[in-house]
Structure formats: structure tokens, C-alpha cells
mmCIF file of C-alpha atoms and ligand atoms in Angstrom:
data_model
loop_
_atom_site.group_PDB
_atom_site.id
_atom_site.type_symbol
_atom_site.label_atom_id
_atom_site.label_comp_id
_atom_site.label_asym_id
_atom_site.label_seq_id
_atom_site.Cartn_x
_atom_site.Cartn_y
_atom_site.Cartn_z
ATOM 1 C CA MET A 1 70.145 27.058 43.517
ATOM 2 C CA LYS A 2 68.640 28.644 46.620
ATOM 3 C CA PRO A 3 69.082 32.377 47.268
ATOM 4 C CA LYS A 4 71.712 33.178 49.876
ATOM 5 C CA VAL A 5 70.954 35.142 53.026
ATOM 6 C CA PHE A 6 73.667 36.517 55.295
ATOM 7 C CA ILE A 7 72.633 37.393 58.867
ATOM 8 C CA THR A 8 75.235 39.469 60.664
ATOM 9 C CA ARG A 9 74.566 38.077 64.145
ATOM 10 C CA LYS A 10 72.401 35.493 65.860
ATOM 11 C CA ILE A 11 68.814 36.775 66.229
ATOM 12 C CA PRO A 12 65.758 34.887 67.558
ATOM 13 C CA GLU A 13 65.308 31.617 65.706
ATOM 14 C CA SER A 14 61.785 32.106 64.340
ATOM 15 C CA GLY A 15 62.837 34.390 61.461
ATOM 16 C CA ILE A 16 65.933 32.337 60.670
ATOM 17 C CA ALA A 17 63.765 29.210 60.436
ATOM 18 C CA LEU A 18 61.422 30.969 57.987
ATOM 19 C CA LEU A 19 64.367 31.890 55.778
ATOM 20 C CA ARG A 20 65.892 28.397 55.909
ATOM 21 C CA GLU A 21 62.756 26.957 54.322
ATOM 22 C CA TYR A 22 63.572 28.693 51.047
ATOM 23 C CA CYS A 23 67.121 29.986 51.269
ATOM 24 C CA GLN A 24 70.657 29.074 52.092
ATOM 25 C CA VAL A 25 71.333 30.971 55.331
ATOM 26 C CA ARG A 26 74.654 31.932 56.889
ATOM 27 C CA VAL A 27 74.759 33.558 60.321
ATOM 28 C CA TYR A 28 77.953 35.227 61.512
ATOM 29 C CA PRO A 29 78.760 32.687 64.209
ATOM 30 C CA ARG A 30 80.229 34.828 67.007
ATOM 31 C CA ASP A 31 77.845 36.597 69.362
ATOM 32 C CA ARG A 32 79.367 40.036 68.813
ATOM 33 C CA VAL A 33 79.263 42.828 66.232
ATOM 34 C CA ALA A 34 80.646 41.317 63.029
ATOM 35 C CA PRO A 35 84.021 42.840 62.116
ATOM 36 C CA ARG A 36 84.164 44.776 58.873
ATOM 37 C CA GLU A 37 85.946 42.042 56.898
ATOM 38 C CA GLU A 38 83.250 39.532 57.873
ATOM 39 C CA LEU A 39 80.543 41.937 56.687
ATOM 40 C CA VAL A 40 82.373 42.378 53.387
ATOM 41 C CA LYS A 41 82.711 38.600 52.980
ATOM 42 C CA GLY A 42 79.016 38.099 53.742
ATOM 43 C CA VAL A 43 77.893 40.846 51.384
ATOM 44 C CA LYS A 44 80.078 39.504 48.552
ATOM 45 C CA TRP A 45 78.445 36.084 48.991
ATOM 46 C CA CYS A 46 74.765 36.877 49.591
ATOM 47 C CA HIS A 47 71.600 37.961 47.792
ATOM 48 C CA ALA A 48 69.942 39.207 50.976
ATOM 49 C CA LEU A 49 71.564 40.917 53.948
ATOM 50 C CA LEU A 50 69.836 40.837 57.326
ATOM 51 C CA CYS A 51 71.719 43.396 59.402
ATOM 52 C CA LEU A 52 71.562 45.097 62.790
ATOM 53 C CA LEU A 53 71.666 48.723 63.861
ATOM 54 C CA THR A 54 75.228 48.120 65.065
ATOM 55 C CA ASP A 55 76.376 47.322 61.509
ATOM 56 C CA SER A 56 77.475 50.232 59.373
ATOM 57 C CA ILE A 57 76.042 49.501 55.933
ATOM 58 C CA ASP A 58 77.787 52.261 54.023
ATOM 59 C CA ARG A 59 78.332 52.934 50.336
ATOM 60 C CA GLU A 60 81.576 50.966 50.205
ATOM 61 C CA LEU A 61 80.002 47.888 51.764
ATOM 62 C CA ILE A 62 76.967 48.045 49.499
ATOM 63 C CA SER A 63 79.188 48.296 46.427
ATOM 64 C CA ALA A 64 81.098 45.192 47.590
ATOM 65 C CA GLY A 65 77.997 43.053 46.966
ATOM 66 C CA PRO A 66 77.494 42.367 43.243
ATOM 67 C CA THR A 67 74.551 39.998 43.867
ATOM 68 C CA LEU A 68 72.925 41.981 46.691
ATOM 69 C CA ARG A 69 69.137 42.235 46.170
ATOM 70 C CA VAL A 70 67.788 43.389 49.533
ATOM 71 C CA ILE A 71 68.969 44.885 52.833
ATOM 72 C CA ALA A 72 66.678 44.077 55.759
ATOM 73 C CA ASN A 73 67.469 46.019 58.925
ATOM 74 C CA TYR A 74 66.577 44.364 62.221
ATOM 75 C CA ALA A 75 65.415 47.714 63.690
ATOM 76 C CA VAL A 76 62.900 50.454 63.050
ATOM 77 C CA GLY A 77 65.657 53.072 62.742
ATOM 78 C CA PHE A 78 67.835 52.833 59.632
ATOM 79 C CA ASP A 79 70.413 55.587 60.129
ATOM 80 C CA ASN A 80 73.094 52.851 60.004
ATOM 81 C CA ILE A 81 72.396 52.313 56.293
ATOM 82 C CA ASP A 82 73.367 54.551 53.379
ATOM 83 C CA ILE A 83 69.885 54.603 51.845
ATOM 84 C CA LYS A 84 71.003 56.769 48.946
ATOM 85 C CA ALA A 85 73.725 54.306 47.960
ATOM 86 C CA ALA A 86 71.263 51.391 48.141
ATOM 87 C CA THR A 87 68.664 53.294 46.108
ATOM 88 C CA GLU A 88 71.213 54.118 43.406
ATOM 89 C CA ARG A 89 71.713 50.370 42.960
ATOM 90 C CA ASN A 90 67.925 49.751 43.103
ATOM 91 C CA ILE A 91 68.365 47.705 46.279
ATOM 92 C CA PRO A 92 65.300 47.791 48.517
ATOM 93 C CA VAL A 93 65.933 48.515 52.201
ATOM 94 C CA THR A 94 63.435 47.372 54.824
ATOM 95 C CA ASN A 95 63.016 47.975 58.557
ATOM 96 C CA THR A 96 60.857 46.548 61.376
ATOM 97 C CA PRO A 97 58.316 49.160 62.516
ATOM 98 C CA GLU A 98 55.046 48.495 64.380
ATOM 99 C CA VAL A 99 56.045 45.172 65.968
ATOM 100 C CA LEU A 100 58.246 47.083 68.416
ATOM 101 C CA THR A 101 55.969 50.032 69.141
ATOM 102 C CA ASP A 102 54.481 48.696 72.386
ATOM 103 C CA ALA A 103 57.808 47.424 73.710
ATOM 104 C CA VAL A 104 59.488 50.796 73.136
ATOM 105 C CA ALA A 105 56.522 52.773 74.480
ATOM 106 C CA GLU A 106 56.496 50.599 77.614
ATOM 107 C CA HIS A 107 60.236 51.016 78.071
ATOM 108 C CA THR A 108 59.886 54.772 77.652
ATOM 109 C CA PHE A 109 57.305 54.694 80.404
ATOM 110 C CA ALA A 110 59.484 52.494 82.579
ATOM 111 C CA LEU A 111 62.308 55.033 82.199
ATOM 112 C CA MET A 112 60.003 57.940 82.931
ATOM 113 C CA MET A 113 58.726 56.340 86.118
ATOM 114 C CA ALA A 114 62.177 55.118 87.119
ATOM 115 C CA ILE A 115 63.667 58.615 86.948
ATOM 116 C CA ALA A 116 60.630 60.354 88.470
ATOM 117 C CA ARG A 117 60.451 57.963 91.427
ATOM 118 C CA ARG A 118 64.202 57.461 91.647
ATOM 119 C CA ILE A 119 63.909 53.675 91.436
ATOM 120 C CA PRO A 120 67.522 52.762 90.535
ATOM 121 C CA GLU A 121 68.852 55.293 93.036
ATOM 122 C CA SER A 122 66.553 53.884 95.736
ATOM 123 C CA ASP A 123 67.639 50.376 94.829
ATOM 124 C CA ARG A 124 71.308 51.339 95.190
ATOM 125 C CA PHE A 125 70.517 53.006 98.515
ATOM 126 C CA THR A 126 68.700 49.972 99.886
ATOM 127 C CA ARG A 127 71.313 47.464 98.715
ATOM 128 C CA ALA A 128 74.054 49.571 100.250
ATOM 129 C CA GLY A 129 72.459 48.994 103.663
ATOM 130 C CA LYS A 130 71.583 52.676 104.055
ATOM 131 C CA TYR A 131 67.919 52.089 104.805
ATOM 132 C CA GLN A 132 67.503 52.794 108.525
ATOM 133 C CA GLY A 133 63.699 52.994 108.679
ATOM 134 C CA TRP A 134 60.841 54.998 107.212
ATOM 135 C CA GLU A 135 61.518 58.715 106.870
ATOM 136 C CA PRO A 136 59.161 61.532 105.897
ATOM 137 C CA MET A 137 61.618 63.051 103.422
ATOM 138 C CA LEU A 138 63.442 59.974 102.178
ATOM 139 C CA LEU A 139 64.118 59.840 98.414
ATOM 140 C CA LEU A 140 61.103 61.904 97.408
ATOM 141 C CA GLY A 141 60.146 61.884 93.746
ATOM 142 C CA THR A 142 57.729 63.501 91.335
ATOM 143 C CA GLU A 143 54.246 62.377 90.325
ATOM 144 C CA LEU A 144 53.205 61.981 86.713
ATOM 145 C CA LYS A 145 49.507 62.690 87.258
ATOM 146 C CA GLY A 146 48.502 66.105 85.998
ATOM 147 C CA LYS A 147 51.982 66.854 84.652
ATOM 148 C CA THR A 148 52.727 68.007 81.139
ATOM 149 C CA LEU A 149 54.448 65.533 78.833
ATOM 150 C CA GLY A 150 56.154 66.976 75.762
ATOM 151 C CA ILE A 151 56.428 64.485 72.914
ATOM 152 C CA ILE A 152 58.892 65.392 70.194
ATOM 153 C CA GLY A 153 57.999 63.181 67.223
ATOM 154 C CA PRO A 154 54.465 61.768 67.548
ATOM 155 C CA GLY A 155 54.939 58.797 65.207
ATOM 156 C CA ARG A 156 53.837 55.315 66.135
ATOM 157 C CA ILE A 157 56.048 55.113 69.207
ATOM 158 C CA GLY A 158 55.272 58.677 70.274
ATOM 159 C CA ALA A 159 51.568 57.841 69.956
ATOM 160 C CA GLY A 160 52.052 54.709 72.059
ATOM 161 C CA VAL A 161 53.604 56.846 74.780
ATOM 162 C CA ALA A 162 50.839 59.450 74.432
ATOM 163 C CA GLN A 163 48.149 56.828 74.798
ATOM 164 C CA ARG A 164 49.656 55.485 78.016
ATOM 165 C CA ALA A 165 50.317 58.960 79.377
ATOM 166 C CA ALA A 166 46.874 60.371 78.602
ATOM 167 C CA THR A 167 44.657 57.436 79.445
ATOM 168 C CA GLY A 168 46.767 55.661 82.067
ATOM 169 C CA MET A 169 48.492 58.462 83.923
ATOM 170 C CA GLY A 170 46.321 61.524 83.418
ATOM 171 C CA MET A 171 49.093 63.599 81.890
ATOM 172 C CA ASN A 172 48.574 66.594 79.612
ATOM 173 C CA ILE A 173 50.244 66.275 76.258
ATOM 174 C CA LEU A 174 52.083 68.776 74.119
ATOM 175 C CA TYR A 175 53.702 67.594 70.932
ATOM 176 C CA PHE A 176 55.878 68.816 68.143
ATOM 177 C CA ASP A 177 56.115 67.396 64.650
ATOM 178 C CA VAL A 178 57.077 68.885 61.300
ATOM 179 C CA THR A 179 53.372 69.046 60.484
ATOM 180 C CA ARG A 180 50.304 69.102 62.714
ATOM 181 C CA ASN A 181 48.699 65.724 63.347
ATOM 182 C CA LEU A 182 44.984 66.294 63.969
ATOM 183 C CA GLN A 183 44.202 62.655 64.635
ATOM 184 C CA PHE A 184 46.899 62.518 67.299
ATOM 185 C CA GLU A 185 45.546 65.720 68.853
ATOM 186 C CA LYS A 186 42.045 64.351 69.003
ATOM 187 C CA MET A 187 42.932 60.892 70.303
ATOM 188 C CA TYR A 188 45.126 62.053 73.165
ATOM 189 C CA ASN A 189 43.764 65.525 73.751
ATOM 190 C CA ALA A 190 47.215 66.718 72.701
ATOM 191 C CA LYS A 191 48.188 70.266 71.832
ATOM 192 C CA PHE A 192 50.593 71.179 69.072
ATOM 193 C CA ALA A 193 53.477 73.344 70.286
ATOM 194 C CA LYS A 194 56.738 74.674 68.943
ATOM 195 C CA ILE A 195 59.818 72.921 70.323
ATOM 196 C CA ASP A 196 60.744 76.022 72.314
ATOM 197 C CA ASP A 197 57.324 76.017 73.987
ATOM 198 C CA ILE A 198 57.645 72.356 74.838
ATOM 199 C CA LEU A 199 61.079 73.002 76.315
ATOM 200 C CA THR A 200 59.858 75.828 78.546
ATOM 201 C CA LYS A 201 56.540 74.244 79.588
ATOM 202 C CA ALA A 202 56.886 70.470 79.824
ATOM 203 C CA ASP A 203 57.607 68.555 83.042
ATOM 204 C CA PHE A 204 58.731 65.517 81.045
ATOM 205 C CA ILE A 205 60.089 65.552 77.514
ATOM 206 C CA THR A 206 60.381 62.373 75.472
ATOM 207 C CA ILE A 207 62.030 62.127 72.067
ATOM 208 C CA HIS A 208 60.798 59.868 69.242
ATOM 209 C CA VAL A 209 62.360 61.223 66.077
ATOM 210 C CA PRO A 210 64.598 59.373 63.624
ATOM 211 C CA LEU A 211 68.255 60.421 63.430
ATOM 212 C CA LEU A 212 68.632 62.741 60.453
ATOM 213 C CA PRO A 213 70.983 65.619 59.678
ATOM 214 C CA THR A 214 68.152 67.892 60.899
ATOM 215 C CA THR A 215 67.642 66.075 64.216
ATOM 216 C CA ARG A 216 71.306 65.665 65.205
ATOM 217 C CA HIS A 217 71.786 67.711 68.405
ATOM 218 C CA LEU A 218 68.157 68.798 68.264
ATOM 219 C CA ILE A 219 68.567 69.088 72.025
ATOM 220 C CA GLY A 220 71.765 71.016 72.775
ATOM 221 C CA ALA A 221 73.000 73.420 75.451
ATOM 222 C CA GLU A 222 70.590 76.156 74.394
ATOM 223 C CA GLN A 223 67.554 73.854 74.497
ATOM 224 C CA LEU A 224 68.555 72.305 77.833
ATOM 225 C CA GLN A 225 68.898 75.820 79.204
ATOM 226 C CA MET A 226 65.253 76.482 78.314
ATOM 227 C CA MET A 227 63.938 73.467 80.243
ATOM 228 C CA LYS A 228 62.505 73.872 83.736
ATOM 229 C CA PRO A 229 64.912 72.930 86.536
ATOM 230 C CA THR A 230 62.239 70.438 87.667
ATOM 231 C CA ALA A 231 61.899 68.788 84.256
ATOM 232 C CA TYR A 232 63.061 65.370 83.065
ATOM 233 C CA LEU A 233 64.362 64.331 79.647
ATOM 234 C CA ILE A 234 63.762 60.821 78.269
ATOM 235 C CA ASN A 235 65.414 59.446 75.118
ATOM 236 C CA THR A 236 64.681 56.088 73.501
ATOM 237 C CA SER A 237 65.274 57.251 69.900
ATOM 238 C CA ARG A 238 68.894 57.779 68.840
ATOM 239 C CA GLY A 239 71.711 59.108 70.993
ATOM 240 C CA PRO A 240 73.052 61.856 68.706
ATOM 241 C CA VAL A 241 69.686 63.670 68.873
ATOM 242 C CA ILE A 242 70.970 64.991 72.224
ATOM 243 C CA ASP A 243 74.294 66.787 72.678
ATOM 244 C CA GLU A 244 75.413 64.436 75.435
ATOM 245 C CA LYS A 245 78.266 66.575 76.683
ATOM 246 C CA ALA A 246 75.875 69.495 77.157
ATOM 247 C CA LEU A 247 73.440 67.170 78.904
ATOM 248 C CA VAL A 248 76.051 65.975 81.401
ATOM 249 C CA LYS A 249 76.964 69.585 82.126
ATOM 250 C CA THR A 250 73.321 70.523 82.659
ATOM 251 C CA LEU A 251 72.635 67.523 84.905
ATOM 252 C CA LYS A 252 75.746 68.233 86.983
ATOM 253 C CA LYS A 253 74.612 71.725 87.823
ATOM 254 C CA ARG A 254 70.991 70.544 88.251
ATOM 255 C CA GLY A 255 69.831 72.674 85.339
ATOM 256 C CA ILE A 256 67.174 69.973 84.858
ATOM 257 C CA ALA A 257 65.962 67.409 87.397
ATOM 258 C CA GLY A 258 67.090 64.311 85.565
ATOM 259 C CA ALA A 259 67.422 62.271 82.401
ATOM 260 C CA ALA A 260 66.597 58.700 81.493
ATOM 261 C CA LEU A 261 68.416 57.352 78.470
ATOM 262 C CA ASP A 262 68.360 54.157 76.451
ATOM 263 C CA VAL A 263 70.589 55.486 73.671
ATOM 264 C CA TYR A 264 73.885 57.374 73.657
ATOM 265 C CA GLU A 265 75.648 59.746 71.342
ATOM 266 C CA PHE A 266 78.759 57.556 71.098
ATOM 267 C CA GLU A 267 77.287 54.219 72.120
ATOM 268 C CA PRO A 268 78.325 51.868 73.514
ATOM 269 C CA LYS A 269 80.596 54.546 75.056
ATOM 270 C CA LEU A 270 79.112 56.954 77.597
ATOM 271 C CA SER A 271 80.164 60.587 77.728
ATOM 272 C CA ALA A 272 82.553 61.453 80.545
ATOM 273 C CA GLY A 273 80.804 61.912 83.871
ATOM 274 C CA LEU A 274 77.417 60.500 82.830
ATOM 275 C CA LYS A 275 77.541 57.307 84.836
ATOM 276 C CA ARG A 276 78.663 59.069 88.008
ATOM 277 C CA LEU A 277 75.471 61.150 88.167
ATOM 278 C CA ASP A 278 72.649 60.136 90.491
ATOM 279 C CA ASN A 279 69.961 61.976 88.524
ATOM 280 C CA VAL A 280 70.139 59.689 85.501
ATOM 281 C CA VAL A 281 68.729 56.290 84.648
ATOM 282 C CA LEU A 282 70.678 54.419 81.975
ATOM 283 C CA THR A 283 69.661 51.336 79.996
ATOM 284 C CA PRO A 284 71.761 49.701 77.236
ATOM 285 C CA HIS A 285 69.619 50.301 74.098
ATOM 286 C CA THR A 286 67.117 47.663 75.189
ATOM 287 C CA ALA A 287 63.839 49.522 74.622
ATOM 288 C CA SER A 288 62.647 46.979 72.051
ATOM 289 C CA GLY A 289 64.164 44.137 74.056
ATOM 290 C CA THR A 290 61.265 41.883 74.965
ATOM 291 C CA TYR A 291 61.023 38.214 74.000
ATOM 292 C CA GLU A 292 57.800 38.940 72.109
ATOM 293 C CA THR A 293 59.111 41.877 70.132
ATOM 294 C CA ARG A 294 62.547 40.524 69.249
ATOM 295 C CA ALA A 295 60.910 37.350 67.880
ATOM 296 C CA ALA A 296 58.387 39.419 65.916
ATOM 297 C CA MET A 297 61.217 41.577 64.519
ATOM 298 C CA SER A 298 63.038 38.429 63.416
ATOM 299 C CA GLU A 299 59.980 37.134 61.554
ATOM 300 C CA LEU A 300 59.199 40.513 60.006
ATOM 301 C CA ALA A 301 62.763 40.985 58.733
ATOM 302 C CA ALA A 302 62.626 37.466 57.274
ATOM 303 C CA ARG A 303 59.276 38.118 55.566
ATOM 304 C CA ASN A 304 60.575 41.383 54.137
ATOM 305 C CA ILE A 305 63.472 39.455 52.582
ATOM 306 C CA LEU A 306 61.276 36.648 51.228
ATOM 307 C CA ASP A 307 58.877 39.176 49.690
ATOM 308 C CA VAL A 308 61.660 40.908 47.791
ATOM 309 C CA LEU A 309 63.156 37.593 46.636
ATOM 310 C CA ARG A 310 59.675 36.678 45.323
ATOM 311 C CA GLY A 311 59.425 39.955 43.443
ATOM 312 C CA LYS A 312 56.795 41.409 45.781
ATOM 313 C CA THR A 313 56.830 44.777 47.498
ATOM 314 C CA PRO A 314 57.764 44.065 51.126
ATOM 315 C CA GLN A 315 55.598 45.325 53.986
ATOM 316 C CA ASN A 316 58.249 47.751 55.234
ATOM 317 C CA LEU A 317 59.960 49.258 52.231
ATOM 318 C CA VAL A 318 62.040 52.285 53.249
ATOM 319 C CA ASN A 319 63.168 53.509 49.799
ATOM 320 C CA LYS A 320 59.934 53.547 47.809
ATOM 321 C CA GLU A 321 61.861 54.807 44.749
ATOM 322 C CA VAL A 322 63.032 51.271 43.978
ATOM 323 C CA GLU A 323 59.583 49.655 44.137
ATOM 324 C CA ASP A 324 59.302 49.165 40.374
ATOM 325 C CA PHE A 325 62.525 47.161 40.269
ATOM 326 C CA ILE A 326 61.475 44.575 42.852
ATOM 327 C CA SER A 327 59.355 42.514 40.478
ATOM 328 C CA LYS A 328 62.203 42.131 37.959
ATOM 329 C CA GLU A 329 63.844 38.688 37.858
ATOM 330 C CA PRO A 330 62.725 37.288 41.227
ATOM 331 C CA LEU A 331 64.978 34.624 42.772
ATOM 332 C CA LEU A 332 62.028 32.738 44.280
ATOM 333 C CA ASP A 333 58.672 32.100 42.666
ATOM 334 C CA SER A 334 55.698 33.277 44.656
ATOM 335 C CA SER A 335 54.871 29.785 45.904
ATOM 336 C CA GLY A 336 58.324 29.807 47.481
ATOM 337 C CA LEU A 337 59.983 27.374 45.095
ATOM 338 C CA GLY A 338 63.149 28.633 43.450
ATOM 339 C CA ALA A 339 62.467 30.403 40.154
ATOM 340 C CA GLU A 340 64.383 29.270 37.110
ATOM 341 C CA THR A 341 67.022 31.835 36.243
HETATM 342 C C1 GLV B 1 66.129 50.319 67.842
HETATM 343 O O1 GLV B 1 66.748 51.255 68.243
HETATM 344 C C2 GLV B 1 65.468 50.297 66.579
HETATM 345 O O2 GLV B 1 65.636 51.231 65.783
HETATM 346 O O3 GLV B 1 64.760 49.307 66.313
HETATM 347 C C1 GLV B 2 59.293 55.016 64.367
HETATM 348 O O1 GLV B 2 60.077 55.747 64.921
HETATM 349 C C2 GLV B 2 58.014 54.633 64.915
HETATM 350 O O2 GLV B 2 57.371 55.538 65.507
HETATM 351 O O3 GLV B 2 57.634 53.453 64.822
#
């Protein structure tokens, strides 16, 4: 009997094909977020769950799966999964870091340039037939060169942004992390700063922290108040890190120059008033959305599952506490043929 893998929505084929070589694979057939009862059905049936950041993998769902052996998230962030509940059942949880670092760093840069040079606003202006000829003061923007970029969370993605900013754009870098990162400082000539200093000094602030109880509303009314009126805020991490209502209020009164967002506090819903503002650029959580990266994420999630089913520690184990349990009673032998059970 082959191990059973439930995939909650169609993802690029390459990873699915890898899984089909060794497993029985079911993909939720509609191209939409699987309803709760379909998730429950899938989890009751499967040994491995390949899920998306739009699926809420909570304690109740995890306990509905008596045969569940691994939860592989198709994302780097895993705030959609109750890690504690999975760990209590010795179920390894995996994510897809690294393969999406360049895509997200590039998107962060695209957002930064789009808001600074008012690209979507200029596009709307031109399409609307408002362009009457070259003007000295038409749609002026801000240059990146020589400006200070504040990076909150210099992990892999933050470092990818720093590299582009420092070597490509000639920006000065301030960063905040829970501990100092000397290698990061040296590589990008970055200076460690407290969040308050970043808020008061930076011309651009970009956020690359995971969503945790401690990072929820990390940027609220008080923090927005500290930012320069000429500064821009970029977010490609998780929406709830910013108090979106406070952000809309700040943008409305031009307390900061603008914001470029890929993620939203209540996504897919936008806070009231956000989409009517001209000084925002909004993308629909597509920062990792390149053909290359989404295929690589598919393969990585599949390999993480196959590793666990073979009793091997997967490349991207989130809950290291369960590592010792992975080698017990594998469902596949390491050559990929089904183990006798
Ligand atoms: C996307 O937001 C991810 O976490 O991969
Ligand atoms: C995670 O957020 C990363 O930096 O890859």
C-alpha cells in the first residue's frame, strides 16, 4: 500500500509528479481555498498533508487525522499552522525557505521602486488620457540612491533586499533584529539600530519578520507617528505585523509619504479606505509568485514529505523537537519502495 498524500489545492506539477512516483496523491480539485469539510476529509484520509498559507491547520484539524505523519506547508511562513499541536503529536512540520528568497527580495524591490517613482499612479494617469505633454513638475518621485533603508528582520529575505539595496542602489542600511548579526553588518555595511531609531531615521522601511505574538502590530499608530513624513513603508511579510487601520489613517493625512504592500491584516479583505489612496501600491500576496520559485517550492515541499515518509530528517524541519520520531516506522524505504508494515 502506497502512502497517501493530500494536497489542498493545485500547485505546479513538478512536485506533484515527484510524489506520484511513490505515493497515492489526491489534490482538492477546485481551484479555490478548500472548504473546512474538505480539509477534514483529506486529513482523515492521508499520511502527508501538503497545505497552503490560506489553509488554517489548527489543533482541531490536526487531531482529525489519525494517520497524519507530516505537514508540509507550501510557504516559508507557517503562522497558519498550530505548531504546538503538531509537535504534541510528534508530527513534523516543514516549510519552503531559500527557494523563494530571490523572488521575494525582487518583489520587495519592485514595490519600493513602484511607490518611490509612483509607477502605478503614473500608469493610471497615462491610461486615463491625462498626459498632455512633458512637464517639469509632473508626478515627481524620490530617488533610492543615498537614502537610508531600514530593514526590520534581516533573515534570508531581508539579506536579499540588503544586498540589492547596498550593491545595486547605493543605499545605506540600518537593521533591527532580536540579536546583532555581525556577518550581515559586514556584508552590507549595515548598522544595527533599535526599531525606534529606524522609524525616525529611515527613508524606506521594509519588514521581513515572521508573524508571532510579539510581531503582531509591531508597526502601529505610535510607530507610524515616529516615521518621517517623507518615508515609505514596504511590507512583504505578513499583514498583521502592521496595524492596517492606523496605516490608512496615517496615509490619509500624509503622515508618511506612502506604503507598498503585498500582504494585508485581514487578507484577502482590505481595510476601509486603503484602495482609494493614491500613495499606496498594492499587490495580492504575490511576492514569491514567479514561475521559477513556485515550481521550486512545489518540489521542495514534495521532497520534505518524501524524506519524512522515508524516516529521514527533511531539509526544512520547523519543529526540531520531533526529529527523533521521524525515523520510527517509515512508510517508504529509503530507496523509495514501500516499506513492509
Ligand atoms: C508567503 O507568504 C510565504 O510565506 O511563503
Ligand atoms: C524567512 O522569512 C526568510 O528570510 O527566508
